[in-house]
Amino acid sequence: MNEKAIVARLAQLAEIGKHAGGIDRALATPQERRARELFAKWARDGGYALTQDAAGNLFARRAGARTDAAPILVGSHLDTVPTGGAYDGAYGVAGAMCALELLDRRGITLQHPAEAVAWAGEEGSRFPLGCLGSSAFTGLWRLEDVLALSASDGVMLRDALNSAAGGLLPDVPARDAQRTAAYLELHVEQGPVLERGGVPLGVVTAIAGQRRYSITIEGESGHAGTVPMQLRNDPLGAAAEVVLAIESSARDAGETVATIGRFTVEPGGTNVIPARVIFSLDVRSPLDDRVSMVEEAAHRALETAQRQRRVQGSMECLEARPPAPMDERMRAAVHRAITGMNERAIDIPSGAGHDAMCLARIAPAAMIFVPSIGGRSHVGAERTADADLERGVEALAAAIIEVDAALGEN
Amino acid sequence: MNEKAIVARLAQLAEIGKHAGGIDRALATPQERRARELFAKWARDGGYALTQDAAGNLFARRAGARTDAAPILVGSHLDTVPTGGAYDGAYGVAGAMCALELLDRRGITLQHPAEAVAWAGEEGSRFPLGCLGSSAFTGLWRLEDVLALSASDGVMLRDALNSAAGGLLPDVPARDAQRTAAYLELHVEQGPVLERGGVPLGVVTAIAGQRRYSITIEGESGHAGTVPMQLRNDPLGAAAEVVLAIESSARDAGETVATIGRFTVEPGGTNVIPARVIFSLDVRSPLDDRVSMVEEAAHRALETAQRQRRVQGSMECLEARPPAPMDERMRAAVHRAITGMNERAIDIPSGAGHDAMCLARIAPAAMIFVPSIGGRSHVGAERTADADLERGVEALAAAIIEVDAALGEN
């Protein structure tokens, strides 16, 4: 690989599904399939053994010295959110391929096979399951249940993967079931921390747990002119207190984010005291007890509002996903690799979900982040500087070497 | 009139425009015209001289001893808000008619003529002007401008008032231009103060001034998982602080209400940090400087948020209406009338607008309130107890006598 291989490969991928606002490559569409075809071409050009599984995951295998060893998997995903960008997922897949080539070019022999992997449907943007391919691969979801998922247009994944338009690649052998020795994923940060800290690399400590809630506060509506302040049971004032209590508890908890993104006030007339406020709450932290702290703070604030403001509050948990800590020995191996490059890295939690969440359930896993310009993510305008992209690939290759060695010590 | 006349007349009016959810009598519709026809019948039955003006206001005149004296006007309106109730407006019109009859029945001769008035279109629910008839009558709006107003269905008021369906009543003479000696209006409170205070009557101190604003806070959107709390410029947290500052300043100001009824958060995704919050603010007080206090508190809170939270706030005043104080001598006369009945009354501001706002610009004016059950208003379920309705009419008749005497002292 030449020095600019990663930049050139991302530019190639970015042409697939490109439109005015960004990139659309939903799972098992013609666009996403063209991206898989490009991955297959890269694998063949590199001399790597290409396989796929029934969920649509693609594997490009670089052989290791120990033919009986389980492989180190290195990957990410090729699908995008609607009107997504050129880096989220694509960087980790193209970067894995570039890292394998870098090892070849440097004449490095690993003990373990190393496979570049393109996981199917991480974004959940067509079929209603995020990390679809890696969920099936790791057994978190049964394959038959995954294949039975229906897209919003009514098409079943099973049929979509059998179609010529967006289906599995022809003439690619099925992958044998086998153990996974370790997992590495290279990804753009999708947030502003590395850029603002002036640090080129991040080693992920854990993928945050996430709980999503719906909070409702019921008060009493009335005429904006005729109900004195002291006789009001205004749910908006109560909601404002709860919003600030949640924000403050997330700040105090540390390594925790709480977001209220949807917020509706009913009935919504400018001259009507609100009857009801309904809002969402999304809390994430690599530490589950911190999520609980914010949840408890929200409960306390609701109780206080009920007592002091004569309103009725309720809070429903819609979804709870535990944190996925990355493996300590894997993280240490990645840090050694980066130190060996004379580069700096910080430990950083991942607030977004990744395929590594699933892989961490079956193998020691680690992730490397590179900076996102302006912290922008999930938009056509997401960017990472070329130098940062190349540095990330170097770090990934070095990490594969360190992990191979660390596994060998087992 | 028998003791239940007011209850029976409100029941008659309530049949006109009635549907499942409430009552619809928008200005110059067949329903509203039928209400005017009923008023005309009452006037003829009572032997009162009926006149109307070009804006659709109707007058039923009880003669006074001094034929050269300007009349005491006593009225309210027959139109309703969409899906309105049976008391708002209707009570003051039917109550004025009942009060004139009570004076007849008791053989009372006044110095001044007294006219029961049905003002046209107070609610602004079809044509885009509240207090339409009283604005035209008092010269606050020029008649030609009022008649040129268009309804949302494109019909001009001039044409609607010329139509057979909803127009002026035939065979009713035009009212001569003449001075107004004084104005009295009987109305349901539309709020909870009298009921909660256990007081049957209120004497209005002033009709509140009102200012309406639109407030916008711009922050920075981002991924709910990847932007740490300390790097966020969340406009919702800022808005929550402004909401609480406004609420607190209105409480501190006294005799002041501040309502945030419309509140939108954009873009509104549960996993997206808000970019922008836009909300309405409606501030009312009988004292204009109190409205200014709340406005200043909102400005200060916005400035603090800008400084501390790196957001951009702006506040636009959409409408400003000064308070309309009621006449002190008229208020004293009403209090004397109520004391003479051995009843209790409290001074109370009116947070809602009324035709008395316009009349107060050309004549000494006063208003009497009776309790609204549960403070409910502008809904089909608005209610006032029969005994309170009857007491209000008694108080109005007694107030007419006191005002007639007070004017005579001039």
Tab-separated table of C-alpha atoms in Angstrom, chain B residues 206-209 211 253-256 284-293 323-324 349:
chain	number	residue	atom	x	y	z
B	206	ALA	CA	-58.077	47.115	35.769
B	207	ILE	CA	-57.969	45.016	32.660
B	208	ALA	CA	-54.423	43.753	32.467
B	209	GLY	CA	-51.980	45.039	29.935
B	211	ARG	CA	-47.208	41.843	25.992
B	253	ALA	CA	-43.791	41.078	40.744
B	254	GLY	CA	-47.251	40.328	42.142
B	255	GLU	CA	-50.550	40.873	40.275
B	256	THR	CA	-48.723	39.590	37.228
B	284	ARG	CA	-50.089	40.339	31.730
B	285	SER	CA	-50.582	42.729	34.615
B	286	PRO	CA	-52.882	45.610	35.519
B	287	LEU	CA	-49.630	47.480	36.220
B	288	ASP	CA	-47.477	48.137	33.165
B	289	ASP	CA	-44.221	48.399	35.128
B	290	ARG	CA	-44.722	44.836	36.403
B	291	VAL	CA	-44.874	43.600	32.820
B	292	SER	CA	-41.626	45.477	32.231
B	293	MET	CA	-40.089	43.781	35.287
B	323	PRO	CA	-53.431	48.105	30.964
B	324	ALA	CA	-56.947	49.645	31.047
B	349	PRO	CA	-57.701	42.471	38.108
